Coordinates of C-alpha atoms in Angstrom, one line a residue:
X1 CA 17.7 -19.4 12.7
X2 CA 18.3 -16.3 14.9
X3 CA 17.7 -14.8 18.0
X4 CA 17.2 -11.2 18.7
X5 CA 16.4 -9.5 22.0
X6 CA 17.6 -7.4 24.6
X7 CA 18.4 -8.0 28.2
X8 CA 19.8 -7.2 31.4
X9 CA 22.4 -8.4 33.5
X10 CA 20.2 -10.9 34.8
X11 CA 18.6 -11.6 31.6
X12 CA 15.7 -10.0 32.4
X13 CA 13.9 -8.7 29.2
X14 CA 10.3 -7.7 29.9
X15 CA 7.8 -7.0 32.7
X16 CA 4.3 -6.7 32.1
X17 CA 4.3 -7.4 28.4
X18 CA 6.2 -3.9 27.6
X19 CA 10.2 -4.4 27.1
X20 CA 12.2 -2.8 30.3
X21 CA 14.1 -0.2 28.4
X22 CA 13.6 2.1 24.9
X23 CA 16.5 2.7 23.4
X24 CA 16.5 3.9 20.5
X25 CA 20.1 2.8 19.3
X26 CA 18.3 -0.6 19.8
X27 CA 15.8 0.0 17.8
X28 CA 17.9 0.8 15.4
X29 CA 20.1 -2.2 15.2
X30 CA 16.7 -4.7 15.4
X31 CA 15.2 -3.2 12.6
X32 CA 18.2 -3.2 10.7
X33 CA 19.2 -6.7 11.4
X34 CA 15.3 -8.0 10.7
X35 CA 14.1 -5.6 7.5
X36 CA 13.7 -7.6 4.5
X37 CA 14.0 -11.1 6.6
X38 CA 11.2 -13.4 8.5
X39 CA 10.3 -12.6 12.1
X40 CA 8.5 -15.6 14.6
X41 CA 7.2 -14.0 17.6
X42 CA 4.1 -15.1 20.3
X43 CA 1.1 -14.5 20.1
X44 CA 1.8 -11.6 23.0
X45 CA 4.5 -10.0 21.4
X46 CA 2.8 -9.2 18.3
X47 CA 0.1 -7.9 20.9
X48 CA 2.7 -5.5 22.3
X49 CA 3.8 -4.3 18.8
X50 CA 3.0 -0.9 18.1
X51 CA -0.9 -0.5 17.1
X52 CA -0.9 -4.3 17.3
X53 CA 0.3 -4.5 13.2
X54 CA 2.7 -6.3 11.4
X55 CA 6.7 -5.1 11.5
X56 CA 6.9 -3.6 8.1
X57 CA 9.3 -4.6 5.5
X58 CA 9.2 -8.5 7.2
X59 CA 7.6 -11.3 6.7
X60 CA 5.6 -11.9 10.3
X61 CA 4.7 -15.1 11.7
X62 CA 3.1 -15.6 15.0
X63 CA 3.3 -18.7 16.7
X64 CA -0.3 -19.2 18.5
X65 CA -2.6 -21.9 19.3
X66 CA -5.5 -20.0 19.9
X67 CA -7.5 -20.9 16.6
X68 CA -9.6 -17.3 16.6
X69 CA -6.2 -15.6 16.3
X70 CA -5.8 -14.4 12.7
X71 CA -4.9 -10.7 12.3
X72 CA -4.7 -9.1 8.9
X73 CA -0.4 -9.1 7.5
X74 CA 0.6 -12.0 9.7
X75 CA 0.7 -15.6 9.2
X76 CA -0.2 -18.1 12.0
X77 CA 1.4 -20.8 12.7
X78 CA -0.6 -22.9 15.2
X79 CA 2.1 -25.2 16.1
X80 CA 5.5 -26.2 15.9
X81 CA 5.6 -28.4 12.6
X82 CA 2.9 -25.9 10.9
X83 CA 5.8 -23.1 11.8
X84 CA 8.7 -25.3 10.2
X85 CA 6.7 -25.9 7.3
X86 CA 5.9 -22.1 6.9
X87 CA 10.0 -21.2 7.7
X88 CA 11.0 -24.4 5.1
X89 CA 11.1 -22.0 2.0
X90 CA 13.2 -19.6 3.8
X91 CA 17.2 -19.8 4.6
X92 CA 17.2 -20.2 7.9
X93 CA 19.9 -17.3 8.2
X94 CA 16.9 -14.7 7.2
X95 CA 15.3 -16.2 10.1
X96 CA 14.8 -14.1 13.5
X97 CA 13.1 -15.4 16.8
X98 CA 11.6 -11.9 18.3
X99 CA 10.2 -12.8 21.3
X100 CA 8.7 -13.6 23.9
X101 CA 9.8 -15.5 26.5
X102 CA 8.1 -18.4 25.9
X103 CA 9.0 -18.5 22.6
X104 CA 12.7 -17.8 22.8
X105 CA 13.0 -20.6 24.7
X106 CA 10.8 -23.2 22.6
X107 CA 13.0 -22.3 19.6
X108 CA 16.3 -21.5 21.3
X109 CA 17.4 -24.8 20.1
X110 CA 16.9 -24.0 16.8
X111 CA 18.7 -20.7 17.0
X112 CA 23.3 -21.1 15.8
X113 CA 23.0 -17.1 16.6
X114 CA 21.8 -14.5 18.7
X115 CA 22.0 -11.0 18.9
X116 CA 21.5 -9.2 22.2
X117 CA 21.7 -6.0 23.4
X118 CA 23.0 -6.3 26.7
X119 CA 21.7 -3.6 29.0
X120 CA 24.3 -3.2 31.8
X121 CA 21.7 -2.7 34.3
X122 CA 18.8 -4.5 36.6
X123 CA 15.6 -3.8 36.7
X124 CA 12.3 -5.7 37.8
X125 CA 11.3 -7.9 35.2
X126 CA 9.0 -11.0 34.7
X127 CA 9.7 -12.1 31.6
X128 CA 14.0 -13.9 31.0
X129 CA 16.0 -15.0 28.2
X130 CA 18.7 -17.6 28.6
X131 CA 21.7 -17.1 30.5
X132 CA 23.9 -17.9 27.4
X133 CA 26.9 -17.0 29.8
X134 CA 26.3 -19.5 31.7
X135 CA 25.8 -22.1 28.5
X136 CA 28.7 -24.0 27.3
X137 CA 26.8 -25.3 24.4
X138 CA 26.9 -21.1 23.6
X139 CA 30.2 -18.9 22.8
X140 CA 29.9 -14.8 23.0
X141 CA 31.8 -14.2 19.7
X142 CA 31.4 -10.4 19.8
X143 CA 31.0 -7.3 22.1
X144 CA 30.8 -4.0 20.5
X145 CA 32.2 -0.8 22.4
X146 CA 30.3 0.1 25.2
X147 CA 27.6 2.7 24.3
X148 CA 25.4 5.1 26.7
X149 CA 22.0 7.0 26.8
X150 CA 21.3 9.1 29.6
X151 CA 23.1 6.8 32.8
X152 CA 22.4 3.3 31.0
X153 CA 25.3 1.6 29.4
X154 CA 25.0 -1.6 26.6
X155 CA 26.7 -3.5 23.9
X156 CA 25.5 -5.5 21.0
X157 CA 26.8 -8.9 21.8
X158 CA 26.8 -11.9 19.3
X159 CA 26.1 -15.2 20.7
X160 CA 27.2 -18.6 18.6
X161 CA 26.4 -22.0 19.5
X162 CA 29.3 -24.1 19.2
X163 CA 29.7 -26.8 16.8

């Protein structure tokens, strides 16, 4: 399974249910990484998702226990084995972990990769991902160049767990 998201330098990577920055060069790269593959988010993310509708061109699951929660395009998975079983027909490589918080860190132990566009910046956030820097059971296997909109710098880093 994979992880996607972006963060800062703190691994901040929302505040108030709205990611801290739009880039579109991030965009870019999450669509292209996650058309034509699975994506698991919470219950909130898919709340934050443009229009509240399914990501086209993916197969979307949302991981919520609230049994009223059923909107049209998505599957619900109401718990953990109920989300395995759903992902069991899938190669796990096709696989990406979208967000939020909560759920990042529920299935971060599922996760061999993840793909994060690190924002060189701070900014106020309530919402943080990992600190796979800090992780020995993690390895940063790639950085690309450093790119820049406007006065904010990042790079697409790829994050392996080891062994």
């Amino acid at each position: 399974m994979n992880l996607i998201a972006s963060a800062t330098l703190d691994w901040g990577i929302g505040y108030e249910n709205a990611l801290l920055y739009h880039v579109r060069a991030d965009m870019v790269q999450f669509r292209k990484k996650t058309t034509g593959n699975v994506v698991v988010m919470g219950h909130n993310t898919f709340l934050s998702l443009p229009n509240q509708k399914p990501l086209p061109n993916r197969e979307n699951i949302v991981l919520s226990a609230d049994p009223h929660f059923a909107p049209e395009g998505v599957r619900t998975a109401r718990s953990l084995d109920e989300l395995f079983a759903m992902l069991s027909g899938y190669d796990s490589e096709r696989v990406f972990v979208i967000g939020g918080a909560k759920v990042y860190e529920t299935l971060l132990p599922y996760c061999d990769r993840a793909y994060i566009t690190r924002f060189h910046a701070a900014k106020t956030a309530d919402r943080f991902l990992h600190d796979f820097d800090s992780d020995p059971a993690w390895h940063l296997d790639a950085r690309s160049t450093v790119y820049a909109q406007d006065a904010l710098t990042y790079t697409f880093d790829l994050y392996t767990k080891r062994g």
